[in-house]
């Protein structure tokens, strides 16, 4: 395997925080098909890093290995310069400063929500003053404290589980598809609390998910796994805008852009969001003027025109320059990368349209955007 990443002296001197993972885990011939995990990455020691991929790609195995739950995982784990394991040393799970939230709530059924939280505080090595009150407020569970887990909804149980994990004051919070067991309404209920967690919790988070929507809304950084290997890694906006996107992202090829809330058009129930290349109209957003928003535009929702089409039902049009074109002879569709202002878009159009319009690198065209999603 590759030489493991380490928390070196340069990182210590500069104050850079990283999560350095170099692990191999071979499940042997007993698995069907045989599966092995081989990951060597250096991740940001702050914010939310998504571990993304289809079922069976190795997401949970990686998370369990980082937590020390897969004793056969060989290699190194260094979290913000703290060595958790290497070729000669292995720190047991209970001594790793982690908070782990599973797909299914693991609350103690004989304790109330408050009792579960008190149990976590007893395990904490540090006792930051006022943390319990802050965590309870972030997760919105003050009215649930006297209830037992059996009296809580699935979303409420997960919020209490996350609060319990935070109250151990971990160096790393591991969330293993915390919304997977919830129905759509419960997912919508808990997502805003996860956003508050991201904004207010001073702890790096590794977030396992196979949902592009969740990743787009919550993550700052992403690693994409396929068959136990890392096939893409980087800032989430950069990875999503790659032309050679991994297979697991192909159906959702598109871009994430940072915009600013500009104004509201109440007569149409629309809001205007400013991007570097122009304004977009979106479904009404509850935000204050100047607020930062994250906008997601899928490649399949963009069509291209050689001129501004005023006689069209499509409201959002941006003037762009073609930066790159990717086509494959055996496929009917082509990808066109566009620049508008400082932002980039990707359009998916038929190869026939590409040739009919004579689209080549350097041309100026109009991107007609049929759908825009606000994800943050």
Coordinates of C-alpha atoms in Angstrom, one line a residue:
X1 CA 0.0 0.0 0.0
X2 CA 1.1 3.6 -0.4
X3 CA 3.1 5.3 2.4
X4 CA 0.6 6.6 4.9
X5 CA -0.1 10.3 5.3
X6 CA 1.1 11.6 8.6
X7 CA 0.4 14.7 10.7
X8 CA 3.9 16.2 10.0
X9 CA 5.7 19.1 11.6
X10 CA 4.9 21.5 8.8
X11 CA 1.1 21.0 9.5
X12 CA 1.7 21.5 13.3
X13 CA 3.7 24.6 12.6
X14 CA 1.1 26.1 10.3
X15 CA -1.8 25.1 12.4
X16 CA -3.4 23.1 9.5
X17 CA -5.8 20.5 10.7
X18 CA -6.3 17.3 8.6
X19 CA -7.7 13.8 8.9
X20 CA -5.1 11.6 7.3
X21 CA -6.3 8.1 6.4
X22 CA -4.3 5.4 4.6
X23 CA -6.1 2.1 5.1
X24 CA -6.4 -1.3 3.4
X25 CA -9.1 -3.8 4.4
X26 CA -9.4 -7.1 2.6
X27 CA -12.6 -9.1 3.2
X28 CA -11.1 -12.1 1.5
X29 CA -12.7 -14.7 -0.8
X30 CA -15.5 -15.2 1.7
X31 CA -17.4 -12.1 0.4
X32 CA -19.3 -12.4 -2.8
X33 CA -18.0 -10.8 -4.9
X34 CA -14.6 -10.5 -3.1
X35 CA -14.2 -7.0 -1.8
X36 CA -11.3 -4.9 -0.5
X37 CA -11.0 -1.3 0.7
X38 CA -7.9 0.7 -0.2
X39 CA -8.1 4.4 0.7
X40 CA -5.3 7.0 1.0
X41 CA -6.6 10.5 1.5
X42 CA -5.9 13.7 3.5
X43 CA -9.1 15.4 4.4
X44 CA -9.9 18.8 5.9
X45 CA -9.9 18.8 9.7
X46 CA -12.9 21.0 9.8
X47 CA -16.4 21.3 8.2
X48 CA -18.3 18.4 6.6
X49 CA -16.7 15.8 4.4
X50 CA -19.1 13.5 2.6
X51 CA -18.2 9.9 1.9
X52 CA -20.3 9.2 -1.1
X53 CA -21.1 6.2 -3.3
X54 CA -23.6 3.5 -4.2
X55 CA -24.5 0.7 -1.8
X56 CA -21.5 -1.7 -1.5
X57 CA -18.9 0.9 -2.4
X58 CA -17.2 0.7 1.0
X59 CA -18.6 3.8 2.7
X60 CA -19.5 2.2 6.0
X61 CA -16.5 0.0 6.0
X62 CA -14.3 3.1 5.7
X63 CA -16.1 4.8 8.6
X64 CA -15.9 1.7 10.8
X65 CA -12.2 1.4 10.0
X66 CA -11.6 5.0 11.0
X67 CA -13.5 4.3 14.2
X68 CA -11.3 1.3 14.9
X69 CA -14.2 -1.1 14.6
X70 CA -12.5 -3.1 11.8
X71 CA -9.5 -4.5 13.6
X72 CA -8.2 -6.1 10.3
X73 CA -7.9 -2.7 8.6
X74 CA -4.2 -2.1 8.1
X75 CA -2.5 1.3 7.7
X76 CA -2.7 4.6 9.5
X77 CA -5.2 7.0 10.9
X78 CA -4.1 10.5 12.1
X79 CA -6.7 12.9 13.2
X80 CA -5.6 16.5 13.7
X81 CA -2.0 15.3 14.5
X82 CA -3.2 12.6 16.9
X83 CA -2.1 9.2 15.9
X84 CA -4.9 6.6 16.2
X85 CA -3.1 3.7 14.5
X86 CA -0.1 2.8 12.3
X87 CA 1.9 -0.4 11.5
X88 CA 2.9 -0.8 15.2
X89 CA 0.2 0.9 17.2
X90 CA -3.6 0.5 17.4
X91 CA -5.8 2.7 19.6
X92 CA -9.0 0.9 20.6
X93 CA -12.3 2.3 19.6
X94 CA -13.2 3.4 23.1
X95 CA -10.1 5.5 23.4
X96 CA -10.5 7.2 20.0
X97 CA -12.2 10.6 20.5
X98 CA -15.1 9.9 18.2
X99 CA -18.9 10.5 18.2
X100 CA -20.6 7.8 16.1
X101 CA -24.2 8.0 14.9
X102 CA -25.6 4.9 13.1
X103 CA -28.4 4.6 10.6
X104 CA -30.6 3.3 13.3
X105 CA -30.8 5.2 16.6
X106 CA -28.8 3.4 19.4
X107 CA -30.3 5.3 22.4
X108 CA -30.6 3.4 25.6
X109 CA -34.3 2.5 25.8
X110 CA -34.5 2.5 29.6
X111 CA -33.3 6.1 29.8
X112 CA -35.1 9.3 28.8
X113 CA -33.6 11.6 26.2
X114 CA -32.2 13.6 29.1
X115 CA -30.7 10.5 30.7
X116 CA -29.0 9.5 27.4
X117 CA -27.4 13.0 27.3
X118 CA -26.2 12.8 30.9
X119 CA -24.6 9.4 30.1
X120 CA -22.7 11.0 27.3
X121 CA -21.5 13.9 29.4
X122 CA -20.1 11.5 32.0
X123 CA -18.0 9.9 29.2
X124 CA -16.6 13.3 28.0
X125 CA -12.9 13.9 28.8
X126 CA -13.6 17.7 28.7
X127 CA -16.6 19.4 30.2
X128 CA -17.0 22.7 28.2
X129 CA -19.3 25.0 30.2
X130 CA -22.6 25.6 28.6
X131 CA -22.2 22.9 25.9
X132 CA -25.2 20.9 26.9
X133 CA -27.5 23.9 26.6
X134 CA -25.9 24.8 23.2
X135 CA -26.3 21.3 21.7
X136 CA -29.8 20.9 22.9
X137 CA -30.6 24.3 21.3
X138 CA -28.9 23.4 18.0
X139 CA -30.7 20.0 17.7
X140 CA -34.1 21.5 18.9
X141 CA -34.8 18.8 21.5
X142 CA -35.5 20.8 24.7
X143 CA -39.2 19.7 24.6
X144 CA -38.1 16.0 24.2
X145 CA -35.9 15.6 27.2
X146 CA -38.4 13.8 29.4
X147 CA -39.5 11.3 26.8
X148 CA -38.2 7.8 26.4
X149 CA -36.9 6.7 22.9
X150 CA -40.1 4.7 22.3
X151 CA -42.0 8.0 22.6
X152 CA -40.0 9.7 19.9
X153 CA -40.3 9.7 16.1
X154 CA -37.4 8.4 14.0
X155 CA -36.2 12.0 13.3
X156 CA -36.4 12.9 16.9
X157 CA -34.4 9.9 18.0
X158 CA -31.7 10.7 15.5
X159 CA -31.5 14.3 16.7
X160 CA -31.1 13.1 20.3
X161 CA -28.5 10.5 19.1
X162 CA -26.5 13.3 17.4
X163 CA -26.8 15.5 20.5
X164 CA -25.5 12.6 22.6
X165 CA -22.5 12.1 20.3
X166 CA -21.7 15.8 20.5
X167 CA -21.8 15.8 24.2
X168 CA -18.8 13.4 24.5
X169 CA -16.9 16.3 22.9
X170 CA -15.3 14.2 20.2
X171 CA -12.4 15.2 18.0
X172 CA -14.3 13.7 15.0
X173 CA -18.1 13.1 14.5
X174 CA -19.0 10.1 12.3
X175 CA -22.5 10.1 10.8
X176 CA -23.3 6.8 9.0
X177 CA -26.3 7.6 6.7
X178 CA -28.3 9.2 9.6
X179 CA -31.3 9.8 7.4
X180 CA -31.4 6.4 5.6
X181 CA -34.0 4.9 7.9
X182 CA -36.3 7.9 7.8
X183 CA -39.2 8.6 5.4
X184 CA -39.2 11.8 3.3
X185 CA -41.1 13.9 5.8
X186 CA -38.8 12.9 8.6
X187 CA -35.7 13.7 6.4
X188 CA -37.1 17.1 5.7
X189 CA -37.6 17.6 9.4
X190 CA -34.0 16.8 10.4
X191 CA -32.0 18.4 7.5
X192 CA -32.4 21.9 8.9
X193 CA -30.9 20.7 12.2
X194 CA -28.0 19.1 10.4
X195 CA -27.4 22.5 8.7
X196 CA -27.4 24.2 12.1
X197 CA -25.0 21.5 13.3
X198 CA -22.6 22.2 10.4
X199 CA -22.7 26.0 11.1
X200 CA -22.3 25.8 14.9
X201 CA -20.5 22.6 15.9
X202 CA -16.8 23.1 16.2
X203 CA -15.9 19.5 15.2
X204 CA -15.1 17.9 11.8
X205 CA -17.8 15.6 10.5
X206 CA -17.5 12.6 8.2
X207 CA -20.9 12.1 6.7
X208 CA -21.7 8.9 4.8
X209 CA -24.4 9.1 2.2
X210 CA -25.6 7.8 -1.2
X211 CA -27.9 10.8 -1.6
X212 CA -26.6 13.5 -4.0
X213 CA -29.2 15.9 -2.5
X214 CA -27.9 15.5 1.0
X215 CA -24.3 15.9 -0.1
X216 CA -25.1 19.0 -2.1
X217 CA -26.9 20.6 0.8
X218 CA -24.5 19.7 3.6
X219 CA -21.0 18.9 2.5
X220 CA -18.0 21.1 2.0
X221 CA -15.7 18.3 0.8
X222 CA -16.4 15.0 -0.8
X223 CA -14.7 11.6 -1.5
X224 CA -16.4 9.3 -4.0
X225 CA -15.9 5.6 -3.5
X226 CA -16.5 2.9 -6.1
X227 CA -15.6 -0.8 -5.3
X228 CA -13.6 0.3 -2.3
X229 CA -11.4 2.8 -4.2
X230 CA -11.4 6.6 -4.2
X231 CA -12.4 7.7 -7.7
X232 CA -12.8 11.4 -6.9
X233 CA -12.0 13.7 -4.0
X234 CA -12.0 17.5 -3.4
X235 CA -14.2 20.4 -2.6
X236 CA -17.8 19.4 -3.3
X237 CA -18.3 22.2 -5.9
X238 CA -15.2 21.2 -7.8
X239 CA -16.0 17.4 -7.8
X240 CA -19.6 18.0 -8.9
X241 CA -18.5 20.2 -11.9
X242 CA -16.0 17.6 -13.3
X243 CA -16.6 16.6 -16.8
X244 CA -15.4 13.1 -16.2
X245 CA -17.6 12.5 -13.2
X246 CA -17.6 9.1 -11.5
X247 CA -20.2 6.6 -12.5
X248 CA -22.1 7.1 -9.2
X249 CA -22.6 10.8 -10.0
X250 CA -23.4 10.6 -13.8
X251 CA -27.1 10.7 -13.4
X252 CA -26.8 13.9 -11.4
X253 CA -24.1 15.6 -13.4
X254 CA -24.3 19.3 -12.7
X255 CA -22.8 22.1 -10.7
X256 CA -23.0 23.7 -7.3
X257 CA -22.7 27.5 -7.4
X258 CA -22.4 30.1 -4.6
X259 CA -25.0 32.9 -5.0
X260 CA -26.4 35.8 -3.0
X261 CA -30.0 36.5 -2.2
X262 CA -30.9 39.7 -4.0
X263 CA -34.6 40.4 -3.9
X264 CA -38.1 38.9 -3.9
X265 CA -40.8 39.3 -6.6
X266 CA -43.9 38.7 -4.4
X267 CA -46.4 38.9 -7.3
X268 CA -44.8 35.9 -8.9
X269 CA -43.7 34.1 -5.7
X270 CA -40.1 34.2 -7.1
X271 CA -36.8 35.2 -5.6
X272 CA -33.8 36.6 -7.4
X273 CA -30.3 35.2 -6.8
X274 CA -27.2 36.9 -8.0
X275 CA -24.3 34.9 -9.5
X276 CA -21.1 36.2 -10.9
X277 CA -22.4 35.8 -14.4
X278 CA -25.9 37.2 -13.9
X279 CA -29.1 36.7 -11.9
X280 CA -31.4 33.7 -11.7
X281 CA -35.0 33.5 -10.7
X282 CA -35.9 30.7 -8.3
X283 CA -38.9 29.5 -6.3
X284 CA -39.5 31.8 -3.4
X285 CA -36.8 31.7 -0.8
X286 CA -37.0 32.8 2.8
X287 CA -33.8 34.7 3.3
X288 CA -32.5 38.1 4.0
X289 CA -30.9 40.4 1.4
X290 CA -27.2 39.6 1.0
X291 CA -27.5 36.0 2.4
X292 CA -25.3 33.4 0.9
X293 CA -27.1 30.6 -0.9
X294 CA -25.9 27.4 -2.7
X295 CA -27.5 26.8 -6.1
X296 CA -27.6 23.5 -7.9
X297 CA -28.1 23.2 -11.6
X298 CA -28.2 19.9 -13.4
X299 CA -26.6 19.4 -16.8
X300 CA -29.9 17.9 -18.2
X301 CA -31.7 21.1 -17.2
X302 CA -29.6 23.3 -19.5
X303 CA -30.2 23.8 -23.2
X304 CA -28.0 26.0 -25.5
X305 CA -28.9 28.6 -28.0
X306 CA -26.8 30.8 -30.3
X307 CA -28.8 33.9 -29.3
X308 CA -31.0 35.2 -26.5
X309 CA -34.4 33.6 -27.0
X310 CA -36.9 36.2 -25.6
X311 CA -39.9 34.3 -27.0
X312 CA -39.5 31.4 -24.6
X313 CA -41.1 30.3 -21.3
X314 CA -37.6 29.7 -19.9
X315 CA -36.8 32.7 -17.6
X316 CA -33.2 32.0 -16.8
X317 CA -30.7 32.7 -19.5
X318 CA -27.0 33.3 -19.0
X319 CA -24.4 34.3 -21.7
X320 CA -21.5 31.9 -21.6
X321 CA -18.3 30.9 -23.3
X322 CA -17.7 27.2 -24.3
X323 CA -14.7 26.0 -22.4
X324 CA -14.7 22.3 -23.2
X325 CA -16.7 19.7 -25.1
X326 CA -16.7 16.0 -24.2
X327 CA -18.4 13.5 -26.6
X328 CA -18.1 9.8 -27.1
X329 CA -18.9 8.3 -30.5
X330 CA -20.9 5.4 -29.0
X331 CA -23.2 7.7 -27.0
X332 CA -26.0 10.0 -28.1
X333 CA -25.2 12.8 -25.6
X334 CA -22.3 15.2 -25.2
X335 CA -21.3 17.4 -22.3
X336 CA -20.5 21.0 -22.8
X337 CA -18.6 23.0 -20.1
X338 CA -19.4 26.7 -20.0
X339 CA -18.0 29.7 -18.2
X340 CA -20.3 32.6 -17.1
X341 CA -18.6 35.2 -15.0
X342 CA -16.4 33.3 -12.6
X343 CA -18.7 30.3 -12.5
X344 CA -18.9 27.2 -14.6
X345 CA -21.9 25.3 -15.9
X346 CA -22.2 21.9 -17.6
X347 CA -24.9 21.3 -20.3
X348 CA -25.9 17.8 -21.5
X349 CA -27.1 18.0 -25.1
X350 CA -27.4 15.5 -28.0
X351 CA -24.4 15.0 -30.2
X352 CA -26.7 15.9 -33.1
X353 CA -27.5 19.3 -31.6
X354 CA -23.8 19.8 -31.0
X355 CA -23.0 19.4 -34.7
X356 CA -26.2 21.1 -35.9
X357 CA -25.3 24.3 -33.9
X358 CA -21.6 24.0 -34.8
X359 CA -20.6 24.3 -31.1
X360 CA -16.9 24.4 -30.5
X361 CA -14.6 25.6 -27.8
X362 CA -14.4 29.4 -27.6
X363 CA -17.9 30.1 -28.9
X364 CA -20.3 32.4 -27.0
X365 CA -23.7 30.9 -26.5
X366 CA -26.7 31.3 -24.2
X367 CA -27.4 28.8 -21.5
X368 CA -31.2 28.4 -21.0
X369 CA -31.7 27.0 -17.5
X370 CA -35.0 25.1 -17.1
X371 CA -34.7 24.3 -13.4
X372 CA -32.7 25.7 -10.5
X373 CA -32.6 24.2 -7.0
X374 CA -31.6 26.1 -3.9
X375 CA -29.9 23.6 -1.6
X376 CA -28.7 26.0 1.1

